């Protein structure tokens, strides 16, 4: 009985984390959220039958398209048959011909007309203007969504000009919504296109810390009225509330949001944490979040260093010493000389032969921890100049985390 | 060809006022908005004006500073502006809670509502009409070039000119020329304009494929026509600079069409550049047929106020406080003189009022006119760039990256590589004991910042060698980060 509840609960949580509408609906309550502002602008254009244009700006992963989809869904329910939506993407429809063809195709699908693939640019643009006029007469608003708006602003901007010019006439009823992650997207427009584009901009910013808390609770707390067992749900929720209030959890989320505080990154983190839930116990623990953080903030080169053998580490330490001595280019033979001098001065126990060291060096080359600094293939490996591909601090950290590394290496590295 | 079947069923019946404006565009000659009368009706009661002067809004601190500043700045110039805004308050104040009124006002201020008379452009229109009349009467071909910044009423004036010519032709009985309006952005190739001119001048003849349309037109106009009553053709080419090609041939040929001995083309070209004819048509000067240039200057503050007033005259109630309109006109005239922007900002101010009324619990105490603070808010939204807000909401490490970029670029060099940036970033992190992130994550953050248009990243094989430059102003970053003490000290 409990097993099934756990499975169902996990399914519910994972479904929530993949549903953008659910995630962004938590921010839509307040009257000055972007959701309500956007809804007000689009709905007033629909009801008052006037043309409008606006830009949605903000870094990637902050919910611009998600909130726009939410708004359009709600408006389609409120005003059925009065709105038709045309979606374009700057990455897919890169030039004007392609974009206009796509507009004509989508208009044909919306109004159940036959689309001809051989229509020319002229035909398509006349069709679009005629359709806009017809929709205007029938009091239907056409909403154009231009994703990756800054890519449409390259070149001669013909599509943007013809769209915005069509909106200057009384006979059409359209809303143009541009979505972009470039903050200066409207500066990229030519001045006559910019003059026709209204100055409205909605800025989507990543959520602040208290908004993130609200989002966490909204997603992770299980609903009490579902068909999961009541005890399990209350237990689960109380554990989650305890974890959220814990100082260590706050440290973990701070570490995550200090480098990337967008909602999509946070959702990836939560998904990873939810997937780590032990299905036997069925509850979330702080360990889940810790392991999720380490999967998101991976350091692949440090992971590589953890598995290196002691000889390989030794070779890298020698190379680092050569670099510190400001030797501009060095090759395998100079590294071997340095190896000998360390062995002589510090009296370390192991001293490996030339061939063994060469094999270890080749391993390092394979692992891409060192690489050749020149492009020539003529000389043999020992004479070609090499360089380290990891920084000194990374090497230092790697030595510390390597389980089999003796303390004396750290001393030699400390020069 | 996609068939334009009328499969759209009309929606629910709209209000009669709207239907008239939308469905019958042929009703342009009998517009719903009547031409404004020169003098306003006499004031019945002075209470409206007194009420405005005593409204609580004028006691608010920010409004007061705005209004007193304006009053102090031009004590001498205030009089003509006051005269301009005089008639506005003679009407009863509107009631914005009535839905119909808001939509009517917004429609009156919309860019697509063309006013019946283009105010402040009478001189330019007169010149254009004179030029066309002269060409038609003398049956001589000619060319005219209209230039001006966007939003200065060029296309609007040309539409009015078409109407004036029609009226004049009916009155004097002269022959109205064929009018061909082309927007050059809709041409798929630049030489297609000759196709269109040829089709219009010889609608019955099939276009023969033997020679290019340009050659056919040249042949046509080189010889005297058989029938002597072929009409003149007025060609209006909007956005003329789309015809400029590298060898400038198309534009040149187009204007040369008007110089041929038996040409029937009156050409009006519209574009933004003032020196288009000098730069791209130098040969015409030597032939002594340089086109006349009519330049539409950007609107000044007085002109913007007059135009807004004309649009609001038709409404039976007063919507804006005069100071609000003056603020809008002043700001827009100083920035670009673009009328579209002024209209957009006025509509934005109405929306501010709407949201305020929705949120306010008791609406009776506030006057429901659009005030200076609404206008100021709408103006700041229009002219503000989102950069400062975005920088303030960036995650901490990205802010540190920006700070290290600014600090490094102060020393002189204006670009660096990601590897070098990593060093500066680690230095800044060390000074505050924040553990720095690895270089891969740093290059990810730089890429995110580059996506947003804050940094500019070059291309390189090796990630660490990509060049990094700042794309926004250093002062913006310093201003945005000044609230945090660490950055303030770091960037001193």
Short mmCIF file of C-alpha atoms in Angstrom, two decimals, chain A:
data_model
loop_
_atom_site.label_atom_id
_atom_site.label_comp_id
_atom_site.label_asym_id
_atom_site.label_seq_id
_atom_site.Cartn_x
_atom_site.Cartn_y
_atom_site.Cartn_z
CA UNK A 1 0.00 0.00 0.00
CA UNK A 2 2.75 2.38 0.94
CA UNK A 3 4.82 1.31 -2.09
CA UNK A 4 2.06 2.35 -4.44
CA UNK A 5 1.67 5.65 -2.67
CA UNK A 6 5.36 6.30 -3.05
CA UNK A 7 5.30 5.52 -6.74
CA UNK A 8 2.26 7.68 -7.28
CA UNK A 9 3.74 10.52 -5.28
CA UNK A 10 6.98 10.37 -7.27
CA UNK A 11 5.02 10.33 -10.50
CA UNK A 12 3.04 13.36 -9.41
CA UNK A 13 6.16 15.27 -8.45
CA UNK A 14 7.95 14.48 -11.69
CA UNK A 15 4.90 15.43 -13.72
CA UNK A 16 4.71 18.74 -11.92
CA UNK A 17 8.34 19.50 -12.57
CA UNK A 18 7.89 18.98 -16.31
CA UNK A 19 4.75 21.06 -16.58
CA UNK A 20 5.68 24.66 -17.21
CA UNK A 21 2.14 25.87 -16.73
CA UNK A 22 2.00 24.49 -13.24
CA UNK A 23 5.37 26.01 -12.35
CA UNK A 24 4.64 29.50 -13.55
CA UNK A 25 1.09 29.65 -12.33
CA UNK A 26 2.34 30.33 -8.83
CA UNK A 27 3.60 33.74 -9.90
CA UNK A 28 0.42 34.78 -11.63
CA UNK A 29 -1.64 35.82 -8.66
CA UNK A 30 -0.48 39.31 -7.91
CA UNK A 31 -1.80 42.15 -10.07
CA UNK A 32 1.61 43.38 -11.02
CA UNK A 33 3.03 40.11 -12.08
CA UNK A 34 4.00 39.86 -15.72
CA UNK A 35 1.14 37.43 -16.28
CA UNK A 36 -1.55 39.94 -15.38
CA UNK A 37 0.13 42.80 -17.23
CA UNK A 38 0.45 40.71 -20.38
CA UNK A 39 -3.11 39.47 -20.07
CA UNK A 40 -4.39 43.02 -19.66
CA UNK A 41 -2.57 44.26 -22.74
CA UNK A 42 -3.66 41.42 -25.03
CA UNK A 43 -7.24 41.27 -23.77
CA UNK A 44 -7.71 45.03 -24.08
CA UNK A 45 -6.45 44.85 -27.67
CA UNK A 46 -8.96 42.10 -28.36
CA UNK A 47 -11.93 43.78 -26.73
CA UNK A 48 -11.20 47.28 -27.99
CA UNK A 49 -10.23 46.00 -31.43
CA UNK A 50 -7.06 48.03 -31.73
CA UNK A 51 -3.58 47.06 -32.86
CA UNK A 52 -0.75 46.66 -30.42
CA UNK A 53 2.82 45.45 -30.24
CA UNK A 54 5.10 44.59 -27.35
CA UNK A 55 8.37 42.93 -26.43
CA UNK A 56 9.02 40.32 -23.77
CA UNK A 57 12.62 40.50 -22.62
CA UNK A 58 14.60 38.54 -20.09
CA UNK A 59 17.34 35.95 -19.69
CA UNK A 60 16.75 32.43 -20.93
CA UNK A 61 14.81 30.16 -18.65
CA UNK A 62 12.80 32.87 -16.92
CA UNK A 63 9.45 31.84 -18.28
CA UNK A 64 8.68 34.27 -21.10
CA UNK A 65 7.18 31.69 -23.46
CA UNK A 66 5.59 29.78 -20.57
CA UNK A 67 3.75 32.85 -19.27
CA UNK A 68 2.78 33.85 -22.80
CA UNK A 69 1.33 30.38 -23.41
CA UNK A 70 -0.59 30.59 -20.15
CA UNK A 71 -2.05 33.96 -21.12
CA UNK A 72 -3.00 32.81 -24.62
CA UNK A 73 -4.60 29.64 -23.29
CA UNK A 74 -6.72 31.62 -20.85
CA UNK A 75 -7.72 34.15 -23.48
CA UNK A 76 -8.65 31.42 -25.96
CA UNK A 77 -11.01 30.05 -23.34
CA UNK A 78 -12.46 33.46 -22.53
CA UNK A 79 -12.92 34.63 -26.12
CA UNK A 80 -13.34 31.56 -28.27
CA UNK A 81 -13.28 32.21 -32.03
CA UNK A 82 -12.05 35.72 -31.56
CA UNK A 83 -8.32 35.06 -31.48
CA UNK A 84 -6.06 33.18 -33.84
CA UNK A 85 -2.40 32.66 -32.98
CA UNK A 86 0.48 32.55 -35.46
CA UNK A 87 3.84 31.40 -34.06
CA UNK A 88 7.18 32.08 -35.70
CA UNK A 89 10.69 31.34 -34.52
CA UNK A 90 13.77 33.29 -35.56
CA UNK A 91 15.92 30.18 -35.58
CA UNK A 92 13.64 28.19 -37.87
CA UNK A 93 12.31 30.86 -40.17
CA UNK A 94 15.53 32.66 -40.75
CA UNK A 95 14.77 34.70 -43.82
CA UNK A 96 11.78 36.73 -44.90
CA UNK A 97 10.56 34.40 -47.63
CA UNK A 98 10.52 31.43 -45.30
CA UNK A 99 8.81 33.38 -42.54
CA UNK A 100 6.08 34.74 -44.82
CA UNK A 101 5.45 31.25 -46.21
CA UNK A 102 5.02 29.96 -42.68
CA UNK A 103 2.61 32.78 -41.82
CA UNK A 104 0.53 31.96 -44.90
CA UNK A 105 0.56 28.27 -44.05
CA UNK A 106 -0.57 28.82 -40.47
CA UNK A 107 -3.27 31.26 -41.56
CA UNK A 108 -4.52 28.65 -44.02
CA UNK A 109 -4.65 26.00 -41.33
CA UNK A 110 -6.48 28.28 -38.92
CA UNK A 111 -9.14 29.17 -41.42
CA UNK A 112 -9.29 25.82 -43.20
CA UNK A 113 -8.10 26.99 -46.58
CA UNK A 114 -5.85 25.23 -49.05
CA UNK A 115 -2.22 26.21 -48.88
CA UNK A 116 -0.15 26.23 -52.03
CA UNK A 117 3.54 25.50 -51.67
CA UNK A 118 4.48 27.27 -54.87
CA UNK A 119 3.08 30.64 -53.93
CA UNK A 120 5.66 33.37 -54.39
CA UNK A 121 6.72 35.99 -51.85
CA UNK A 122 4.41 38.52 -53.45
CA UNK A 123 1.44 36.16 -53.35
CA UNK A 124 2.07 35.28 -49.75
CA UNK A 125 2.35 38.86 -48.63
CA UNK A 126 -0.81 39.87 -50.46
CA UNK A 127 -2.57 36.90 -48.93
CA UNK A 128 -1.44 37.92 -45.46
CA UNK A 129 -2.65 41.51 -45.92
CA UNK A 130 -5.97 40.31 -47.32
CA UNK A 131 -6.42 37.87 -44.44
CA UNK A 132 -5.66 40.57 -41.91
CA UNK A 133 -8.30 42.74 -43.51
CA UNK A 134 -10.85 39.93 -43.48
CA UNK A 135 -10.10 39.13 -39.86
CA UNK A 136 -10.41 42.78 -39.01
CA UNK A 137 -13.85 42.94 -40.61
CA UNK A 138 -14.90 39.83 -38.74
CA UNK A 139 -13.55 41.28 -35.47
CA UNK A 140 -11.06 38.51 -35.06
CA UNK A 141 -7.66 39.40 -33.63
CA UNK A 142 -4.55 37.76 -35.05
CA UNK A 143 -1.77 37.36 -32.49
CA UNK A 144 1.73 37.02 -33.97
CA UNK A 145 4.28 35.49 -31.60
CA UNK A 146 7.86 36.09 -32.82
CA UNK A 147 10.25 33.94 -30.80
CA UNK A 148 13.96 34.85 -30.92
CA UNK A 149 12.93 38.30 -32.06
CA UNK A 150 16.51 39.56 -32.35
CA UNK A 151 17.13 37.10 -35.18
CA UNK A 152 14.28 38.65 -37.17
CA UNK A 153 15.97 42.00 -36.78
CA UNK A 154 18.94 40.97 -38.92
CA UNK A 155 19.22 41.90 -42.54
CA UNK A 156 16.68 44.20 -44.13
CA UNK A 157 13.90 43.56 -41.59
CA UNK A 158 11.34 43.32 -44.34
CA UNK A 159 9.03 40.94 -42.53
CA UNK A 160 8.92 43.13 -39.44
CA UNK A 161 8.29 46.22 -41.53
CA UNK A 162 5.43 44.65 -43.50
CA UNK A 163 3.83 43.21 -40.36
CA UNK A 164 4.04 46.46 -38.44
CA UNK A 165 2.98 48.53 -41.44
CA UNK A 166 -0.10 46.36 -41.88
CA UNK A 167 -0.97 47.22 -38.31
CA UNK A 168 -0.94 50.91 -39.02
CA UNK A 169 -4.11 50.67 -41.08
CA UNK A 170 -7.54 50.74 -39.51
CA UNK A 171 -8.69 47.64 -41.30
CA UNK A 172 -6.47 45.14 -39.53
CA UNK A 173 -6.64 43.90 -35.97
CA UNK A 174 -3.41 42.30 -34.85
CA UNK A 175 -1.08 42.03 -31.89
CA UNK A 176 2.64 41.44 -32.46
CA UNK A 177 4.49 39.97 -29.47
CA UNK A 178 8.26 39.68 -29.78
CA UNK A 179 10.16 37.42 -27.37
CA UNK A 180 13.91 37.82 -26.99
CA UNK A 181 16.69 37.31 -24.52
CA UNK A 182 18.68 40.29 -25.78
CA UNK A 183 18.01 43.34 -23.67
CA UNK A 184 18.68 45.73 -26.51
CA UNK A 185 16.38 43.95 -28.97
CA UNK A 186 14.54 47.14 -29.83
CA UNK A 187 17.79 49.00 -30.52
CA UNK A 188 18.52 46.45 -33.22
CA UNK A 189 15.50 47.63 -35.22
CA UNK A 190 15.85 50.09 -38.04
CA UNK A 191 14.49 53.48 -37.11
CA UNK A 192 11.39 53.26 -39.29
CA UNK A 193 10.56 49.82 -37.92
CA UNK A 194 11.21 51.06 -34.40
CA UNK A 195 8.92 54.01 -34.97
CA UNK A 196 6.09 51.64 -35.86
CA UNK A 197 6.80 49.35 -32.94
CA UNK A 198 5.29 50.58 -29.70
CA UNK A 199 7.69 51.05 -26.85
CA UNK A 200 6.03 48.52 -24.56
CA UNK A 201 8.45 46.11 -22.93
CA UNK A 202 7.85 43.53 -20.23
CA UNK A 203 10.92 42.48 -18.33
CA UNK A 204 11.08 38.92 -17.03
CA UNK A 205 13.56 38.65 -14.22
CA UNK A 206 14.71 35.54 -12.39
CA UNK A 207 12.84 35.07 -9.11
CA UNK A 208 14.11 36.44 -5.82
CA UNK A 209 14.85 34.22 -2.85
CA UNK A 210 11.44 34.43 -1.22
CA UNK A 211 9.75 33.72 -4.55
CA UNK A 212 11.93 30.62 -4.85
CA UNK A 213 10.75 29.49 -1.44
CA UNK A 214 7.16 29.88 -2.53
CA UNK A 215 7.88 27.95 -5.69
CA UNK A 216 9.52 25.14 -3.72
CA UNK A 217 6.55 24.75 -1.45
CA UNK A 218 4.15 24.94 -4.39
CA UNK A 219 5.90 22.10 -6.17
CA UNK A 220 7.11 19.78 -3.46
CA UNK A 221 4.22 19.75 -1.04
CA UNK A 222 1.86 16.94 -1.94
CA UNK A 223 -1.84 17.78 -2.20
CA UNK A 224 -3.93 16.56 0.71
CA UNK A 225 -6.99 15.84 -1.36
CA UNK A 226 -5.48 13.33 -3.76
CA UNK A 227 -5.92 9.58 -3.51
CA UNK A 228 -2.63 9.04 -1.68
CA UNK A 229 -2.82 7.87 1.90
CA UNK A 230 -3.38 10.77 4.28
CA UNK A 231 -0.64 9.77 6.74
CA UNK A 232 1.97 9.45 4.06
CA UNK A 233 1.09 12.85 2.68
CA UNK A 234 1.24 14.66 6.03
CA UNK A 235 4.48 12.92 6.91
CA UNK A 236 6.04 13.78 3.56
CA UNK A 237 4.96 17.40 3.77
CA UNK A 238 6.22 17.89 7.30
CA UNK A 239 9.61 16.46 6.36
CA UNK A 240 9.81 18.77 3.36
CA UNK A 241 8.96 21.79 5.51
CA UNK A 242 11.69 20.82 7.95
CA UNK A 243 14.25 20.47 5.19
CA UNK A 244 13.31 23.80 3.66
CA UNK A 245 13.79 25.57 6.97
CA UNK A 246 17.16 23.91 7.55
CA UNK A 247 20.21 26.16 7.28
CA UNK A 248 22.19 23.59 5.32
CA UNK A 249 19.47 23.43 2.68
CA UNK A 250 19.59 27.20 2.36
CA UNK A 251 23.34 26.94 1.82
CA UNK A 252 22.81 24.39 -0.92
CA UNK A 253 20.24 26.50 -2.75
CA UNK A 254 22.40 29.60 -2.34
CA UNK A 255 25.31 27.79 -3.92
CA UNK A 256 23.05 26.82 -6.81
CA UNK A 257 21.49 30.22 -7.35
CA UNK A 258 24.73 32.15 -6.99
CA UNK A 259 25.85 31.06 -10.41
CA UNK A 260 22.53 30.56 -12.19
CA UNK A 261 19.27 31.68 -10.65
CA UNK A 262 16.88 31.01 -13.51
CA UNK A 263 13.77 28.92 -13.00
CA UNK A 264 14.77 26.28 -15.54
CA UNK A 265 18.04 25.60 -13.74
CA UNK A 266 16.22 25.31 -10.44
CA UNK A 267 13.73 22.86 -11.95
CA UNK A 268 16.58 20.74 -13.24
CA UNK A 269 18.00 20.66 -9.73
CA UNK A 270 14.65 19.67 -8.20
CA UNK A 271 14.08 16.98 -10.82
CA UNK A 272 17.48 15.51 -10.08
CA UNK A 273 16.71 15.59 -6.34
CA UNK A 274 13.30 13.96 -6.81
CA UNK A 275 14.85 11.23 -8.92
CA UNK A 276 17.26 10.44 -6.07
CA UNK A 277 14.44 9.61 -3.67
CA UNK A 278 14.89 6.19 -2.21
CA UNK A 279 11.72 4.29 -3.11
CA UNK A 280 12.02 2.13 0.00
CA UNK A 281 11.80 4.99 2.45
CA UNK A 282 9.65 7.16 0.22
CA UNK A 283 10.63 10.48 1.74
CA UNK A 284 12.97 13.25 0.61
CA UNK A 285 16.11 13.88 2.60
CA UNK A 286 18.81 16.52 2.59
CA UNK A 287 21.15 13.99 0.96
CA UNK A 288 18.95 13.97 -2.14
CA UNK A 289 19.48 17.68 -2.56
CA UNK A 290 23.22 17.43 -1.95
CA UNK A 291 23.70 14.76 -4.60
CA UNK A 292 21.51 16.74 -7.00
CA UNK A 293 23.77 19.77 -6.53
CA UNK A 294 26.86 17.76 -7.30
CA UNK A 295 25.32 16.39 -10.51
CA UNK A 296 24.46 19.89 -11.65
CA UNK A 297 27.72 21.56 -10.71
CA UNK A 298 30.12 19.04 -12.06
CA UNK A 299 33.79 19.63 -12.46
CA UNK A 300 34.82 17.00 -15.01
CA UNK A 301 38.54 17.77 -14.86
CA UNK A 302 38.60 17.42 -11.09
CA UNK A 303 36.77 14.12 -11.40
CA UNK A 304 39.47 13.07 -13.80
CA UNK A 305 42.20 14.05 -11.38
CA UNK A 306 40.68 11.89 -8.68
CA UNK A 307 41.39 8.80 -10.76
CA UNK A 308 44.94 9.61 -11.73
CA UNK A 309 47.79 7.42 -10.57
CA UNK A 310 50.51 8.84 -8.36
CA UNK A 311 53.08 8.91 -11.15
CA UNK A 312 50.72 10.86 -13.36
CA UNK A 313 50.15 13.35 -10.58
CA UNK A 314 53.87 13.61 -10.08
CA UNK A 315 54.40 14.42 -13.76
CA UNK A 316 51.76 17.13 -13.61
CA UNK A 317 53.33 18.62 -10.49
CA UNK A 318 56.67 18.77 -12.34
CA UNK A 319 55.05 20.56 -15.24
CA UNK A 320 53.46 23.01 -12.88
CA UNK A 321 56.84 23.73 -11.29
CA UNK A 322 58.34 24.36 -14.70
CA UNK A 323 55.56 26.78 -15.50
CA UNK A 324 56.02 28.60 -12.22
CA UNK A 325 59.72 28.94 -13.01
CA UNK A 326 58.49 30.79 -16.11
CA UNK A 327 59.91 28.36 -18.55
CA UNK A 328 57.95 29.22 -21.63
CA UNK A 329 58.05 25.94 -23.46
CA UNK A 330 59.13 22.62 -22.16
CA UNK A 331 58.94 19.08 -23.41
CA UNK A 332 58.86 15.65 -21.89
CA UNK A 333 62.62 15.53 -21.45
CA UNK A 334 62.70 18.72 -19.42
CA UNK A 335 59.88 17.31 -17.30
CA UNK A 336 62.00 14.24 -16.67
CA UNK A 337 64.92 16.44 -15.63
CA UNK A 338 62.68 18.23 -13.15
CA UNK A 339 61.43 14.87 -11.91
CA UNK A 340 65.04 13.86 -11.24
CA UNK A 341 65.85 17.07 -9.40
CA UNK A 342 62.80 16.65 -7.13
CA UNK A 343 63.74 13.06 -6.47
CA UNK A 344 67.27 14.14 -5.58
CA UNK A 345 66.30 17.05 -3.37
CA UNK A 346 63.32 15.52 -1.55
CA UNK A 347 64.56 11.93 -1.47
CA UNK A 348 61.18 10.44 -2.41
CA UNK A 349 61.04 6.69 -2.48
CA UNK A 350 59.81 5.81 -5.92
CA UNK A 351 61.76 6.66 -9.01
CA UNK A 352 60.33 5.17 -12.16
CA UNK A 353 62.16 4.46 -15.38
CA UNK A 354 61.91 6.52 -18.52
CA UNK A 355 59.56 4.12 -20.31
CA UNK A 356 57.13 3.87 -17.42
CA UNK A 357 57.02 7.64 -17.17
CA UNK A 358 56.47 7.90 -20.92
CA UNK A 359 53.49 5.55 -20.66
CA UNK A 360 52.03 7.61 -17.82
CA UNK A 361 52.56 10.72 -19.92
CA UNK A 362 50.65 9.18 -22.81
CA UNK A 363 47.78 8.43 -20.43
CA UNK A 364 47.69 12.08 -19.49
CA UNK A 365 47.58 13.02 -23.16
CA UNK A 366 44.66 10.67 -23.73
CA UNK A 367 42.79 12.10 -20.80
CA UNK A 368 43.33 15.62 -22.15
CA UNK A 369 44.92 16.86 -18.97
CA UNK A 370 48.00 17.89 -20.95
CA UNK A 371 48.33 18.58 -24.64
CA UNK A 372 50.93 19.45 -27.22
CA UNK A 373 51.56 23.14 -27.60
CA UNK A 374 52.69 22.93 -31.24
CA UNK A 375 51.18 21.40 -34.33
CA UNK A 376 54.06 19.46 -35.78
CA UNK A 377 53.84 15.71 -36.12
CA UNK A 378 57.40 15.15 -37.23
CA UNK A 379 59.21 14.94 -33.96
CA UNK A 380 58.66 12.14 -31.53
CA UNK A 381 56.69 12.67 -28.35
CA UNK A 382 59.62 13.38 -26.10
CA UNK A 383 60.76 16.46 -27.98
CA UNK A 384 57.46 18.18 -28.70
CA UNK A 385 56.57 21.05 -26.41
CA UNK A 386 53.66 20.42 -24.11
CA UNK A 387 51.46 22.43 -21.78
CA UNK A 388 49.11 21.79 -18.90
CA UNK A 389 45.41 22.02 -19.63
CA UNK A 390 44.31 22.58 -16.06
CA UNK A 391 45.01 25.60 -13.91
CA UNK A 392 47.26 25.49 -10.89
CA UNK A 393 44.40 25.90 -8.45
CA UNK A 394 42.52 23.03 -10.07
CA UNK A 395 45.63 20.86 -9.76
CA UNK A 396 45.95 21.79 -6.12
CA UNK A 397 42.33 20.94 -5.46
CA UNK A 398 42.71 17.67 -7.34
CA UNK A 399 45.69 16.67 -5.26
CA UNK A 400 43.73 17.32 -2.10
CA UNK A 401 40.79 15.24 -3.25
CA UNK A 402 42.86 12.33 -4.50
CA UNK A 403 42.66 9.61 -1.92
CA UNK A 404 45.98 7.98 -2.57
CA UNK A 405 48.08 11.12 -2.76
CA UNK A 406 50.71 11.38 -0.01
CA UNK A 407 51.29 14.62 1.87
CA UNK A 408 54.78 15.26 0.54
CA UNK A 409 53.43 15.94 -2.94
CA UNK A 410 51.44 18.79 -1.60
CA UNK A 411 54.63 20.19 -0.12
CA UNK A 412 56.47 20.04 -3.40
CA UNK A 413 53.53 21.59 -5.13
CA UNK A 414 53.44 24.45 -2.72
CA UNK A 415 56.28 26.38 -4.40
#
